[in-house]
Amino acid sequence: PPPAPCAAAPSARYTARPPCGRHVSGEHGGGGESALLAGAVDRQMYASGAPATGGAGGQRSLGRQEARDANDTARTAYFDLLHELQRAVRAVILAVQVSSGCVRCSDGLCVQLFQVIRRCLLSGCRRFPGIDPSVDDLVLLLIIPEFLGAFSTDLDFVAFLCSNRTAASFARSFFADVERTSHYYIENAIMRDEELHLAFVSSLLALEPVNIHPDSPLLAQQCLSASLEDMRIAPVQWGRRRAASDILADDQPAVAAANRGAVAAGPPPAPDLAPLARGYRD
């Protein structure tokens, strides 16, 4: 008799886990992560476009399964990135304890920490398709243009947050700006997913007691200028303006129809002033 069929293998999202650091490449990392997330987004788009009627029920189920697999793959990559952030924070804290003082922004451990924080802030960004974050060092400031005039690179801005001990508060304000994050990031990004965001902020809070000194003259000048101007991230008003424009667009047809009716009816009749004239003579 033919052999019995083998049991179906468990889902890959419960057995396969990409090794830590596989999504890191390039000078600042994120090259492989971008390709991984791009594939996940493509699978999500395919799932959303799958037919939902007729004989395509199997395609719909396959699309949903691929969407779940894409979400799990992206979340695994984000958790690995957050674990890397925790290791970088612990390394900086240990360096401060050993030296019994402060660390400098130009130190290798601090530079690595700034790079990991920047990758966390840019992970899941779905805009700027022609820009490689591992090469272009002016991507994060395009998302938060409030600080674009004060800093020349993304790493300088991250160094300012860490040296000024405002990284955690900035991350909270950034997360609270729903209009901005929903425009720039996919749904399960670190800056939109509550669980991932809490883990990110926890690492930043552990970094606040550390004294990080901006030793570069240019960086020190940029940090001082930003501190004096009290630069902060402000919620964008794109959604409100768009909603107002939609309301005006909806009202325009009714206004135009009313104007056409007024033109078709002709000018209003002249008022009858004879009774007023008789009353005046009396």
C-alpha positions in Angstrom: 0.0 0.0 0.0 1.2 3.5 -0.6 2.8 5.3 2.4 0.7 7.5 4.5 1.1 11.2 3.6 3.4 13.1 5.9 1.9 15.6 8.3 2.0 19.1 7.2 5.0 21.1 8.3 4.3 23.9 10.8 4.1 27.4 9.5 7.4 29.0 8.7 6.6 32.0 10.9 6.7 29.8 14.0 9.9 27.8 13.1 12.1 30.1 11.0 13.6 33.1 12.6 16.2 35.2 10.8 19.5 35.4 12.6 20.2 38.6 14.5 22.0 41.2 12.4 21.0 39.7 9.0 19.1 42.9 8.2 22.2 45.1 8.8 24.5 46.1 6.1 26.3 49.2 4.8 27.9 51.9 6.9 24.9 52.7 9.0 23.1 49.4 8.4 19.6 48.9 7.1 20.3 47.9 3.5 19.2 44.2 4.0 16.5 45.4 6.3 15.1 47.7 3.5 15.0 44.7 1.1 13.3 42.6 3.7 10.7 45.2 4.5 10.2 45.9 0.8 9.4 42.3 0.2 7.0 42.4 3.2 5.2 45.5 1.8 5.0 43.9 -1.6 3.3 40.8 -0.1 0.9 43.0 1.8 0.0 44.9 -1.4 -0.5 41.6 -3.2 -2.8 40.4 -0.3 -4.8 43.5 -0.4 -5.3 43.2 -4.1 -6.4 39.6 -4.2 -9.9 38.9 -5.6 -12.5 38.3 -2.9 -15.3 36.7 -4.9 -15.9 33.8 -7.4 -13.5 30.9 -7.5 -10.6 32.9 -6.1 -11.2 31.9 -2.4 -7.9 30.1 -2.4 -6.0 33.1 -3.7 -7.7 35.3 -1.0 -6.6 32.8 1.7 -3.1 32.7 0.3 -3.0 36.5 0.2 -4.0 36.7 3.9 -1.4 34.1 4.9 1.3 36.0 3.0 0.3 39.2 4.7 0.5 37.5 8.1 3.9 36.1 7.2 5.1 39.5 6.0 4.0 41.1 9.3 5.7 38.5 11.3 8.9 38.8 9.3 8.9 42.6 9.7 8.2 42.4 13.4 11.1 39.8 13.9 13.4 42.2 12.1 12.3 45.1 14.3 12.7 43.1 17.5 16.2 42.1 16.4 16.9 45.8 15.8 15.6 46.7 19.3 17.8 44.0 20.8 20.8 45.5 19.1 19.8 48.9 20.5 19.7 47.3 24.0 23.2 45.9 23.6 24.5 49.3 22.3 23.0 51.1 25.3 24.5 48.6 27.8 27.9 49.0 26.2 27.8 52.8 26.6 26.6 52.6 30.2 29.4 50.1 31.0 31.9 52.5 29.4 30.7 55.3 31.6 30.9 53.2 34.7 34.5 52.1 33.9 35.7 55.5 33.1 33.9 57.1 36.0 33.0 60.1 33.9 31.4 60.8 30.5 31.7 59.5 27.0 32.3 61.6 23.9 30.1 61.6 20.8 33.1 60.8 18.7 33.8 57.5 20.6 33.1 54.3 18.6 30.5 53.1 21.1 28.5 56.3 20.9 28.7 56.4 17.1 27.4 52.9 16.9 24.6 53.8 19.4 23.6 56.8 17.3 23.5 54.7 14.1 21.2 52.1 15.8 18.9 54.8 17.1 18.7 56.3 13.6 17.9 52.9 12.1 15.1 52.4 14.7 13.6 55.8 13.8 13.7 55.1 10.1 12.6 51.4 10.2 9.4 50.9 8.4 9.6 54.2 6.4 7.7 53.8 3.2 8.6 57.1 1.6 11.6 58.2 -0.4 11.9 55.0 -2.5 15.0 56.3 -4.4 17.0 57.1 -1.2 19.1 54.5 0.6 19.3 55.3 4.3 22.6 53.5 4.6 24.2 56.0 2.1 22.2 59.2 2.4 22.6 60.7 5.9 19.8 63.3 5.5 16.6 61.2 5.5 15.3 61.5 9.1 15.5 65.2 9.0 13.3 65.2 5.9 10.6 63.5 8.0 11.0 66.1 10.8 11.9 69.3 9.0 11.5 71.3 12.2 15.2 70.4 12.9 16.5 70.6 9.4 17.9 74.1 9.7 19.9 73.3 12.8 21.6 70.1 11.9 23.6 69.0 8.9 23.1 65.2 9.2 20.8 62.7 10.9 23.5 61.5 13.2 24.2 65.0 14.4 20.5 65.3 15.4 20.5 61.9 17.1 23.7 62.9 19.0 21.9 66.1 20.1 19.0 64.1 21.5 21.3 61.8 23.4 23.6 64.5 24.7 20.6 66.7 25.7 18.8 63.7 27.3 15.7 64.3 25.3 15.7 61.2 23.1 12.8 59.5 25.0 10.6 62.6 25.1 11.2 63.1 21.4 10.3 59.5 20.6 7.0 59.9 22.5 6.2 63.2 20.7 7.0 61.6 17.4 4.8 58.6 18.1 1.9 60.9 19.2 2.0 62.7 15.9 -0.4 60.2 14.2 -0.8 62.2 11.0 3.0 62.3 10.4 3.7 58.7 11.3 0.8 57.2 9.3 2.0 59.2 6.3 5.6 58.1 6.4 5.6 54.6 8.1 3.9 51.3 7.5 1.4 50.1 10.1 3.7 47.8 12.1 6.7 50.0 12.2 8.5 50.9 15.5 7.1 54.4 15.3 3.5 53.1 14.9 3.3 49.8 16.7 2.7 50.4 20.5 4.5 47.4 21.7 7.6 48.0 19.6 7.5 51.7 20.5 7.4 51.0 24.2 10.5 48.8 23.9 12.2 51.5 22.0 11.4 54.2 24.6 12.5 51.9 27.4 16.0 51.7 25.9 16.1 55.5 25.5 15.1 56.0 29.1 17.9 53.8 30.3 20.3 56.1 28.4 19.2 59.3 30.0 21.5 59.2 33.1 24.5 58.8 30.8 26.6 62.0 30.2 27.4 62.2 26.5 29.6 65.1 25.6 29.5 66.6 22.1 33.3 67.0 21.6 33.2 68.2 18.0 33.2 72.0 17.6 30.6 71.9 14.8 28.4 69.5 16.7 28.7 71.5 19.9 27.6 74.6 18.1 24.6 72.9 16.5 23.5 71.5 19.8 23.9 74.8 21.6 21.9 76.6 18.8 19.1 74.0 19.0 18.9 74.3 22.8 18.8 78.0 22.7 16.0 78.1 20.1 14.1 75.4 22.1 13.3 73.4 19.0 10.5 70.8 19.4 8.5 68.6 17.1 5.0 69.9 16.5 2.0 67.8 15.2 1.5 68.4 11.5 -1.8 69.8 10.2 -1.9 67.9 6.9 -5.0 65.9 7.8 -7.0 68.9 9.0 -6.2 70.9 5.9 -7.0 68.0 3.7 -10.3 67.5 5.5 -11.2 71.2 5.1 -10.3 71.0 1.4 -12.5 67.9 1.0 -15.4 69.8 2.6 -15.0 72.7 0.2 -14.8 70.4 -2.7 -18.0 68.7 -1.6 -19.8 72.1 -1.2 -18.7 73.5 -4.6 -21.1 71.4 -6.7 -24.1 72.5 -4.6 -23.0 76.2 -4.8 -22.5 75.9 -8.5 -26.0 74.3 -8.9 -27.5 77.1 -6.8 -25.8 79.7 -9.0 -27.0 78.1 -12.2 -30.6 78.1 -10.8 -30.3 81.8 -10.0 -29.1 82.6 -13.5 -31.8 80.6 -15.1 -34.5 82.3 -13.0 -33.3 85.7 -14.1 -32.9 88.9 -12.0 -35.3 89.3 -9.1 -38.4 91.5 -9.7 -38.3 95.2 -8.7 -40.0 95.9 -5.4 -43.4 97.7 -5.5 -42.9 101.1 -4.0 -46.5 102.5 -4.7 -47.9 101.8 -1.2 -44.9 103.5 0.4 -45.4 106.6 -1.8 -49.1 106.8 -0.9 -48.3 106.5 2.8 -45.8 109.3 2.5 -48.3 111.6 0.8 -50.9 110.9 3.5 
